[in-house]
Amino acid sequence: MKIQEINARLAGLAVFRGLREDPVLADYAALIRALAQGPALDVCEAAGRFEAGLFAADTSDLSEYIASAVLECENICARRAARGQLSPALEQALDGELRFLEELSGLGLDDLLDAAGLDAGQKAAYAFLPRWEAHPTGLAGAYKARLSEMGQVGYGMFARHHVFMLDGEGRLTPVRHPDPQRLADLPGYEREREKILANTRGLLAGLPANNVLLYGDAGTGKSSAVKAIANEYAPQGLRLVEVKKNQLYLLPDLMDQLAANPLKFILFIDDLSFASNDDNFAALKAILEGSAGGRAGNIAVYATSNRRHLVKETFTDRAGDDLHEADTRQELMSLSARFGLIVTFQRPDKALYSQILLQLAKQYQLPIPSDQLITRGEAFAIRAGGRSPRAARQFIEQCRAGVL
């Protein structure tokens, strides 16, 4: 291809137009334009800016960079293919752009100079510029294979990350360094977690899945269980979106946004509780069950709480002047009833606490005799306010650090 054709085809991208927003590829396009139109100084400026961005992305391999950007690009073809609705016109446009991008990804700087029609003398003016790596990638075939795996891999930021949160304006943002917790790292409570795992596997299989309430004592591993499950099943298409209590009003729009996505989502609400007059109470109640829009089959709500009925109650509330006090109490209890699966995490007894201590000591490779470990662990739990997996882990970590 001549440089003018490369420039025109970059400007005319339709399916992969989102690539123009990538800062490195935007600088690459500016270099192409400079070669097609500008003087030598503009070419050098554009080349330096592009290569600085490529190197800052911790690579010098343009072919792999373009291939990764294309495979993860969110576009109309990816969304339609995930629903089996890719029209012949879109498929034709996709094939044409993939062939062009595959050819483009294999061009080094010297190839671009040749495409610009420069002779040996003119090219010598650019001999000092760094060269990036470029090679064949098989991009078109790789992208077609990716389309068939969209339900497990996803597209856009969902292909690069598996944990998300909502920013102050209600937009999804990826968590770049999520908690690395794994199920194998969580000793005890296997029976409780198995119920949640079974529900999650049903969600991934496209079966009706319950909203889940993990209720119980503090420090028993409720939040850790949800995060570990998200890490465990991320390769199978599970994504976790953490939603704070003051963001519950954003959930209807979020659920509409995620409903058409081929992946499966857990909306995670940690440490959930309400005052009796909290407006978020009604918002969540409608979302869980009873709203006109219903709930998409690829979404489930997982919440943790230290309160069984989620609402703070006092004796004053019960002795108030409400004429229909029984109805009011039913209203307060109705929210937790809308979770189809409620899993209770109780504070461990001595036997379970000892088991957790021993398993954690094995994970951390602590050379402490078992009887001594349990005795010291019990003493630590008393000082920490009671037995819990959290107290056990804190004790083991302090032993490993040499604090105890």
Short mmCIF file of C-alpha atoms in Angstrom, two decimals:
data_model
loop_
_atom_site.label_atom_id
_atom_site.label_comp_id
_atom_site.label_asym_id
_atom_site.label_seq_id
_atom_site.Cartn_x
_atom_site.Cartn_y
_atom_site.Cartn_z
CA MET A 1 0.00 0.00 0.00
CA LYS A 2 1.04 3.56 -0.64
CA ILE A 3 1.20 5.88 2.35
CA GLN A 4 -1.79 7.88 1.08
CA GLU A 5 -3.92 4.73 1.02
CA ILE A 6 -2.80 3.79 4.54
CA ASN A 7 -3.68 7.28 5.74
CA ALA A 8 -7.10 7.20 4.04
CA ARG A 9 -7.98 3.74 5.39
CA LEU A 10 -6.99 4.73 8.93
CA ALA A 11 -9.24 7.77 8.67
CA GLY A 12 -12.08 5.63 7.33
CA LEU A 13 -12.13 2.95 10.03
CA ALA A 14 -15.73 2.24 11.02
CA VAL A 15 -15.92 -1.05 12.92
CA PHE A 16 -12.63 -0.38 14.73
CA ARG A 17 -13.03 3.38 14.99
CA GLY A 18 -12.51 3.09 18.74
CA LEU A 19 -8.83 2.34 18.05
CA ARG A 20 -8.37 6.02 17.19
CA GLU A 21 -8.89 6.81 20.88
CA ASP A 22 -5.90 4.69 21.91
CA PRO A 23 -3.13 7.24 22.61
CA VAL A 24 -0.35 5.13 21.08
CA LEU A 25 -2.33 4.31 17.95
CA ALA A 26 -3.45 7.94 17.67
CA ASP A 27 0.23 8.94 17.58
CA TYR A 28 0.85 6.20 15.02
CA ALA A 29 -1.91 7.65 12.83
CA ALA A 30 -0.31 11.10 13.23
CA LEU A 31 2.99 9.66 11.98
CA ILE A 32 1.20 8.22 8.93
CA ARG A 33 -0.35 11.63 8.21
CA ALA A 34 3.02 13.34 8.56
CA LEU A 35 4.59 10.93 6.07
CA ALA A 36 1.71 11.49 3.67
CA GLN A 37 1.61 15.27 3.95
CA GLY A 38 4.25 16.89 6.14
CA PRO A 39 7.87 17.98 5.94
CA ALA A 40 10.73 15.96 7.44
CA LEU A 41 10.69 17.83 10.74
CA ASP A 42 7.01 16.99 11.27
CA VAL A 43 7.76 13.33 10.49
CA CYS A 44 10.54 13.25 13.07
CA GLU A 45 8.34 14.93 15.69
CA ALA A 46 5.49 12.48 15.05
CA ALA A 47 7.82 9.46 15.03
CA GLY A 48 9.44 10.49 18.31
CA ARG A 49 6.06 11.01 20.01
CA PHE A 50 4.73 7.68 18.75
CA GLU A 51 7.78 5.66 19.73
CA ALA A 52 7.97 7.30 23.15
CA GLY A 53 4.35 6.23 23.75
CA LEU A 54 5.00 2.71 22.50
CA PHE A 55 8.06 2.32 24.73
CA ALA A 56 6.11 3.78 27.69
CA ALA A 57 3.58 0.97 27.16
CA ASP A 58 6.46 -1.38 28.04
CA THR A 59 6.89 -2.78 24.55
CA SER A 60 8.72 -2.14 21.30
CA ASP A 61 6.57 -4.65 19.38
CA LEU A 62 3.98 -2.69 17.39
CA SER A 63 2.52 -5.87 15.88
CA GLU A 64 1.59 -7.30 19.27
CA TYR A 65 0.36 -3.92 20.49
CA ILE A 66 -2.03 -3.53 17.55
CA ALA A 67 -3.15 -7.16 17.82
CA SER A 68 -3.97 -6.74 21.52
CA ALA A 69 -5.82 -3.47 20.91
CA VAL A 70 -7.88 -5.01 18.11
CA LEU A 71 -8.75 -8.15 20.06
CA GLU A 72 -9.95 -6.11 23.05
CA CYS A 73 -11.69 -3.33 21.10
CA GLU A 74 -15.35 -2.86 21.97
CA ASN A 75 -17.29 -2.39 18.75
CA ILE A 76 -20.62 -3.06 17.08
CA CYS A 77 -19.44 -6.34 15.56
CA ALA A 78 -18.31 -7.70 18.93
CA ARG A 79 -21.64 -6.80 20.52
CA ARG A 80 -23.69 -8.22 17.64
CA ALA A 81 -21.62 -11.39 17.35
CA ALA A 82 -22.07 -12.05 21.06
CA ARG A 83 -25.83 -12.13 20.43
CA GLY A 84 -25.54 -14.03 17.13
CA GLN A 85 -26.78 -11.00 15.16
CA LEU A 86 -23.84 -10.16 12.88
CA SER A 87 -25.31 -9.02 9.55
CA PRO A 88 -23.63 -9.71 6.17
CA ALA A 89 -22.87 -5.99 5.72
CA LEU A 90 -21.16 -5.79 9.11
CA GLU A 91 -19.28 -9.02 8.49
CA GLN A 92 -17.99 -7.66 5.18
CA ALA A 93 -16.85 -4.42 6.83
CA LEU A 94 -15.21 -6.42 9.62
CA ASP A 95 -13.30 -8.65 7.19
CA GLY A 96 -12.01 -5.68 5.21
CA GLU A 97 -10.79 -3.76 8.24
CA LEU A 98 -9.19 -6.85 9.77
CA ARG A 99 -7.20 -7.49 6.60
CA PHE A 100 -6.03 -3.88 6.58
CA LEU A 101 -5.09 -3.85 10.28
CA GLU A 102 -3.24 -7.14 9.93
CA GLU A 103 -1.18 -5.71 7.09
CA LEU A 104 -0.64 -2.44 8.98
CA SER A 105 0.58 -4.25 12.09
CA GLY A 106 3.39 -5.86 10.09
CA LEU A 107 4.90 -2.57 8.89
CA GLY A 108 8.10 -1.22 10.41
CA LEU A 109 9.42 2.30 9.99
CA ASP A 110 11.45 1.38 6.89
CA ASP A 111 8.30 -0.15 5.35
CA LEU A 112 6.45 3.12 5.95
CA LEU A 113 9.28 5.11 4.38
CA ASP A 114 9.10 2.84 1.34
CA ALA A 115 5.32 3.30 1.22
CA ALA A 116 5.89 7.06 1.22
CA GLY A 117 7.99 6.66 -1.94
CA LEU A 118 11.23 7.98 -0.44
CA ASP A 119 14.51 7.19 -2.18
CA ALA A 120 17.69 6.08 -0.40
CA GLY A 121 18.93 9.61 0.07
CA GLN A 122 15.67 10.81 1.58
CA LYS A 123 15.44 7.80 3.87
CA ALA A 124 18.93 8.52 5.18
CA ALA A 125 17.51 11.62 6.90
CA TYR A 126 15.54 9.28 9.19
CA ALA A 127 18.31 6.77 9.90
CA PHE A 128 18.71 8.04 13.48
CA LEU A 129 15.11 7.28 14.45
CA PRO A 130 14.60 4.15 16.61
CA ARG A 131 12.99 1.16 14.89
CA TRP A 132 10.12 -0.77 16.40
CA GLU A 133 9.50 -4.49 15.98
CA ALA A 134 6.98 -5.60 13.35
CA HIS A 135 6.08 -9.08 12.12
CA PRO A 136 3.10 -11.13 10.83
CA THR A 137 0.46 -11.79 13.49
CA GLY A 138 -2.42 -13.75 11.94
CA LEU A 139 -4.66 -11.06 13.39
CA ALA A 140 -7.73 -11.71 11.23
CA GLY A 141 -7.90 -15.38 12.20
CA ALA A 142 -7.25 -14.61 15.85
CA TYR A 143 -10.08 -12.07 15.91
CA LYS A 144 -12.56 -14.49 14.35
CA ALA A 145 -11.60 -17.04 17.01
CA ARG A 146 -12.08 -14.38 19.70
CA LEU A 147 -15.63 -13.69 18.49
CA SER A 148 -16.55 -17.31 19.18
CA GLU A 149 -15.21 -16.98 22.77
CA MET A 150 -16.85 -13.66 23.58
CA GLY A 151 -18.94 -15.19 26.39
CA GLN A 152 -15.78 -16.14 28.33
CA VAL A 153 -13.32 -13.46 27.26
CA GLY A 154 -15.47 -10.37 26.66
CA TYR A 155 -14.44 -7.20 24.87
CA GLY A 156 -13.13 -3.77 25.70
CA MET A 157 -12.19 -3.22 29.33
CA PHE A 158 -14.05 -6.43 30.26
CA ALA A 159 -11.42 -8.40 28.35
CA ARG A 160 -8.57 -6.76 30.26
CA HIS A 161 -10.02 -6.67 33.78
CA HIS A 162 -12.44 -8.73 35.86
CA VAL A 163 -13.17 -6.45 38.84
CA PHE A 164 -14.87 -3.07 38.50
CA MET A 165 -16.38 -0.31 40.56
CA LEU A 166 -18.53 2.76 39.94
CA ASP A 167 -16.92 6.18 40.00
CA GLY A 168 -18.56 9.34 41.34
CA GLU A 169 -20.50 9.82 38.09
CA GLY A 170 -21.77 6.26 37.92
CA ARG A 171 -19.35 5.08 35.23
CA LEU A 172 -17.76 1.66 35.35
CA THR A 173 -14.03 1.79 36.02
CA PRO A 174 -11.69 -1.20 36.28
CA VAL A 175 -9.89 -2.10 39.49
CA ARG A 176 -6.34 -2.50 38.21
CA HIS A 177 -4.99 -4.29 41.30
CA PRO A 178 -7.86 -6.35 42.76
CA ASP A 179 -7.61 -8.43 45.91
CA PRO A 180 -5.81 -11.62 44.78
CA GLN A 181 -7.74 -13.81 47.25
CA ARG A 182 -8.22 -17.41 46.09
CA LEU A 183 -10.58 -20.09 47.34
CA ALA A 184 -7.62 -22.30 48.24
CA ASP A 185 -6.45 -19.57 50.63
CA LEU A 186 -9.68 -19.65 52.67
CA PRO A 187 -9.69 -22.44 55.26
CA GLY A 188 -12.95 -23.48 56.88
CA TYR A 189 -16.55 -22.65 55.88
CA GLU A 190 -16.36 -24.97 52.86
CA ARG A 191 -20.02 -25.99 53.25
CA GLU A 192 -21.18 -22.37 53.30
CA ARG A 193 -19.08 -21.42 50.29
CA GLU A 194 -20.23 -24.44 48.31
CA LYS A 195 -23.80 -23.05 48.27
CA ILE A 196 -22.52 -19.79 46.79
CA LEU A 197 -20.30 -21.66 44.34
CA ALA A 198 -23.23 -23.75 43.11
CA ASN A 199 -25.29 -20.61 42.57
CA THR A 200 -22.40 -18.98 40.70
CA ARG A 201 -21.90 -22.00 38.48
CA GLY A 202 -25.60 -21.83 37.63
CA LEU A 203 -25.21 -18.15 36.68
CA LEU A 204 -22.28 -19.01 34.40
CA ALA A 205 -24.25 -21.84 32.80
CA GLY A 206 -27.11 -19.49 31.97
CA LEU A 207 -29.44 -21.08 34.51
CA PRO A 208 -31.69 -19.04 36.84
CA ALA A 209 -29.43 -17.82 39.65
CA ASN A 210 -30.45 -16.41 43.02
CA ASN A 211 -29.44 -13.13 44.54
CA VAL A 212 -27.29 -14.06 47.55
CA LEU A 213 -27.07 -12.59 51.05
CA LEU A 214 -24.01 -13.61 53.05
CA TYR A 215 -24.97 -12.89 56.63
CA GLY A 216 -23.05 -13.46 59.84
CA ASP A 217 -20.46 -12.38 62.35
CA ALA A 218 -17.70 -9.95 61.46
CA GLY A 219 -14.42 -11.41 60.23
CA THR A 220 -15.85 -14.75 59.11
CA GLY A 221 -14.79 -14.36 55.47
CA LYS A 222 -18.00 -13.23 53.76
CA SER A 223 -16.40 -10.58 51.57
CA SER A 224 -13.32 -12.71 50.98
CA ALA A 225 -15.53 -15.54 49.71
CA VAL A 226 -17.17 -13.31 47.09
CA LYS A 227 -13.84 -11.89 45.91
CA ALA A 228 -12.23 -15.33 45.76
CA ILE A 229 -15.15 -16.69 43.73
CA ALA A 230 -14.80 -13.78 41.28
CA ASN A 231 -11.08 -14.53 40.88
CA GLU A 232 -11.71 -18.25 40.49
CA TYR A 233 -14.30 -17.97 37.72
CA ALA A 234 -12.96 -14.93 35.84
CA PRO A 235 -11.54 -17.16 33.05
CA GLN A 236 -15.05 -18.57 32.54
CA GLY A 237 -16.58 -15.15 31.96
CA LEU A 238 -17.45 -13.93 35.46
CA ARG A 239 -16.98 -10.24 36.30
CA LEU A 240 -17.42 -8.51 39.67
CA VAL A 241 -18.80 -4.97 40.02
CA GLU A 242 -18.57 -3.49 43.52
CA VAL A 243 -21.36 -1.05 44.32
CA LYS A 244 -21.37 1.11 47.44
CA LYS A 245 -24.56 1.61 49.43
CA ASN A 246 -24.83 5.27 48.44
CA GLN A 247 -24.69 4.21 44.77
CA LEU A 248 -27.69 1.89 44.83
CA TYR A 249 -29.80 4.40 42.93
CA LEU A 250 -27.43 3.86 39.97
CA LEU A 251 -28.17 0.14 39.76
CA PRO A 252 -31.09 0.26 37.25
CA ASP A 253 -28.96 2.06 34.65
CA LEU A 254 -26.01 -0.22 35.38
CA MET A 255 -28.11 -3.34 34.95
CA ASP A 256 -29.48 -2.05 31.64
CA GLN A 257 -25.91 -1.41 30.50
CA LEU A 258 -24.75 -4.92 31.42
CA ALA A 259 -27.82 -6.85 30.28
CA ALA A 260 -26.67 -7.12 26.65
CA ASN A 261 -23.10 -8.05 27.57
CA PRO A 262 -22.19 -11.70 26.86
CA LEU A 263 -20.36 -12.02 30.19
CA LYS A 264 -21.89 -12.80 33.59
CA PHE A 265 -21.82 -10.24 36.39
CA ILE A 266 -21.97 -10.23 40.18
CA LEU A 267 -23.06 -6.87 41.59
CA PHE A 268 -21.32 -6.91 44.97
CA ILE A 269 -22.61 -4.80 47.87
CA ASP A 270 -20.37 -5.14 50.90
CA ASP A 271 -21.38 -4.55 54.53
CA LEU A 272 -24.99 -3.74 53.70
CA SER A 273 -27.33 -2.28 56.33
CA PHE A 274 -29.98 0.43 56.46
CA ALA A 275 -31.58 2.82 58.86
CA SER A 276 -35.35 2.41 58.92
CA ASN A 277 -35.88 5.64 56.96
CA ASP A 278 -33.13 5.09 54.37
CA ASP A 279 -34.26 5.79 50.79
CA ASN A 280 -31.75 3.23 49.48
CA PHE A 281 -33.84 0.53 51.18
CA ALA A 282 -36.70 0.91 48.70
CA ALA A 283 -34.29 1.28 45.78
CA LEU A 284 -32.60 -2.05 46.45
CA LYS A 285 -35.87 -3.77 47.20
CA ALA A 286 -37.23 -2.82 43.78
CA ILE A 287 -34.06 -3.96 42.05
CA LEU A 288 -34.00 -7.37 43.71
CA GLU A 289 -37.56 -8.21 42.79
CA GLY A 290 -40.67 -6.40 41.74
CA SER A 291 -39.44 -3.62 39.45
CA ALA A 292 -41.06 -3.32 36.02
CA GLY A 293 -37.78 -4.00 34.21
CA GLY A 294 -37.04 -7.29 35.94
CA ARG A 295 -33.49 -8.62 36.25
CA ALA A 296 -31.25 -9.73 33.40
CA GLY A 297 -30.27 -13.38 33.35
CA ASN A 298 -26.54 -12.57 33.31
CA ILE A 299 -26.61 -10.57 36.57
CA ALA A 300 -26.90 -11.55 40.23
CA VAL A 301 -26.62 -9.41 43.35
CA TYR A 302 -24.33 -10.68 46.13
CA ALA A 303 -24.43 -8.72 49.38
CA THR A 304 -22.75 -9.18 52.75
CA SER A 305 -24.12 -7.97 56.06
CA ASN A 306 -23.77 -8.44 59.79
CA ARG A 307 -27.56 -7.96 60.14
CA ARG A 308 -29.96 -10.76 59.24
CA HIS A 309 -32.76 -8.40 58.21
CA LEU A 310 -30.42 -5.63 57.00
CA VAL A 311 -32.35 -2.89 58.83
CA LYS A 312 -31.36 -1.42 62.19
CA GLU A 313 -34.21 -1.85 64.68
CA THR A 314 -34.58 -0.54 68.23
CA PHE A 315 -37.01 -1.21 71.07
CA THR A 316 -38.19 2.35 70.61
CA ASP A 317 -39.24 1.46 67.07
CA ARG A 318 -41.31 -1.44 68.36
CA ALA A 319 -42.94 0.66 71.07
CA GLY A 320 -43.75 3.54 68.73
CA ASP A 321 -47.13 4.91 67.73
CA ASP A 322 -47.43 3.04 64.42
CA LEU A 323 -51.05 1.88 64.06
CA HIS A 324 -49.99 -1.03 61.87
CA GLU A 325 -46.80 -2.03 63.59
CA ALA A 326 -46.95 -5.62 62.28
CA ASP A 327 -47.15 -4.39 58.69
CA THR A 328 -44.16 -2.11 59.28
CA ARG A 329 -42.10 -4.98 60.65
CA GLN A 330 -43.01 -7.11 57.63
CA GLU A 331 -41.87 -4.26 55.39
CA LEU A 332 -38.52 -4.10 57.18
CA MET A 333 -38.00 -7.85 56.87
CA SER A 334 -39.11 -8.01 53.24
CA LEU A 335 -35.76 -6.91 51.82
CA SER A 336 -33.74 -9.87 53.09
CA ALA A 337 -36.56 -12.17 51.96
CA ARG A 338 -35.93 -11.06 48.39
CA PHE A 339 -32.54 -12.73 48.43
CA GLY A 340 -33.24 -16.21 47.13
CA LEU A 341 -30.20 -17.65 48.89
CA ILE A 342 -29.14 -16.64 52.41
CA VAL A 343 -25.90 -18.16 53.68
CA THR A 344 -24.97 -17.78 57.34
CA PHE A 345 -21.34 -17.44 58.45
CA GLN A 346 -21.23 -18.00 62.21
CA ARG A 347 -18.29 -17.31 64.49
CA PRO A 348 -16.16 -20.49 64.61
CA ASP A 349 -16.10 -22.75 67.61
CA LYS A 350 -12.81 -23.88 69.11
CA ALA A 351 -12.45 -26.91 66.85
CA LEU A 352 -13.03 -24.95 63.63
CA TYR A 353 -10.80 -22.11 64.80
CA SER A 354 -7.99 -24.59 65.52
CA GLN A 355 -8.45 -26.12 62.08
CA ILE A 356 -8.22 -22.68 60.46
CA LEU A 357 -5.05 -21.89 62.42
CA LEU A 358 -3.38 -25.12 61.35
CA GLN A 359 -4.28 -24.69 57.68
CA LEU A 360 -3.08 -21.10 57.61
CA ALA A 361 0.18 -22.07 59.33
CA LYS A 362 0.69 -24.67 56.60
CA GLN A 363 0.04 -22.06 53.89
CA TYR A 364 2.54 -19.66 55.46
CA GLN A 365 4.99 -22.51 56.23
CA LEU A 366 5.30 -21.60 59.91
CA PRO A 367 7.53 -24.05 61.84
CA ILE A 368 5.53 -23.83 65.09
CA PRO A 369 4.33 -26.99 66.93
CA SER A 370 0.58 -27.49 66.57
CA ASP A 371 -0.25 -27.44 70.26
CA GLN A 372 1.76 -24.27 70.81
CA LEU A 373 0.19 -22.65 67.73
CA ILE A 374 -3.36 -23.36 68.95
CA THR A 375 -2.67 -22.15 72.49
CA ARG A 376 -1.11 -18.90 71.32
CA GLY A 377 -3.81 -18.48 68.66
CA GLU A 378 -6.56 -18.81 71.28
CA ALA A 379 -4.87 -16.18 73.44
CA PHE A 380 -4.65 -13.86 70.44
CA ALA A 381 -8.36 -14.37 69.68
CA ILE A 382 -9.29 -13.35 73.22
CA ARG A 383 -7.32 -10.13 72.83
CA ALA A 384 -8.83 -9.56 69.38
CA GLY A 385 -12.41 -9.80 70.65
CA GLY A 386 -13.21 -13.40 69.76
CA ARG A 387 -12.45 -16.24 67.37
CA SER A 388 -12.76 -15.55 63.64
CA PRO A 389 -10.90 -16.39 60.44
CA ARG A 390 -9.76 -12.77 60.34
CA ALA A 391 -8.23 -13.04 63.82
CA ALA A 392 -6.57 -16.33 62.84
CA ARG A 393 -5.01 -14.78 59.73
CA GLN A 394 -3.84 -11.72 61.67
CA PHE A 395 -2.22 -14.00 64.25
CA ILE A 396 -0.47 -16.10 61.61
CA GLU A 397 0.75 -13.04 59.69
CA GLN A 398 2.14 -11.49 62.87
CA CYS A 399 3.90 -14.76 63.72
CA ARG A 400 5.43 -14.84 60.24
CA ALA A 401 6.60 -11.23 60.60
CA GLY A 402 8.16 -12.07 63.97
CA VAL A 403 5.87 -9.71 65.90
CA LEU A 404 4.54 -12.46 68.19
#
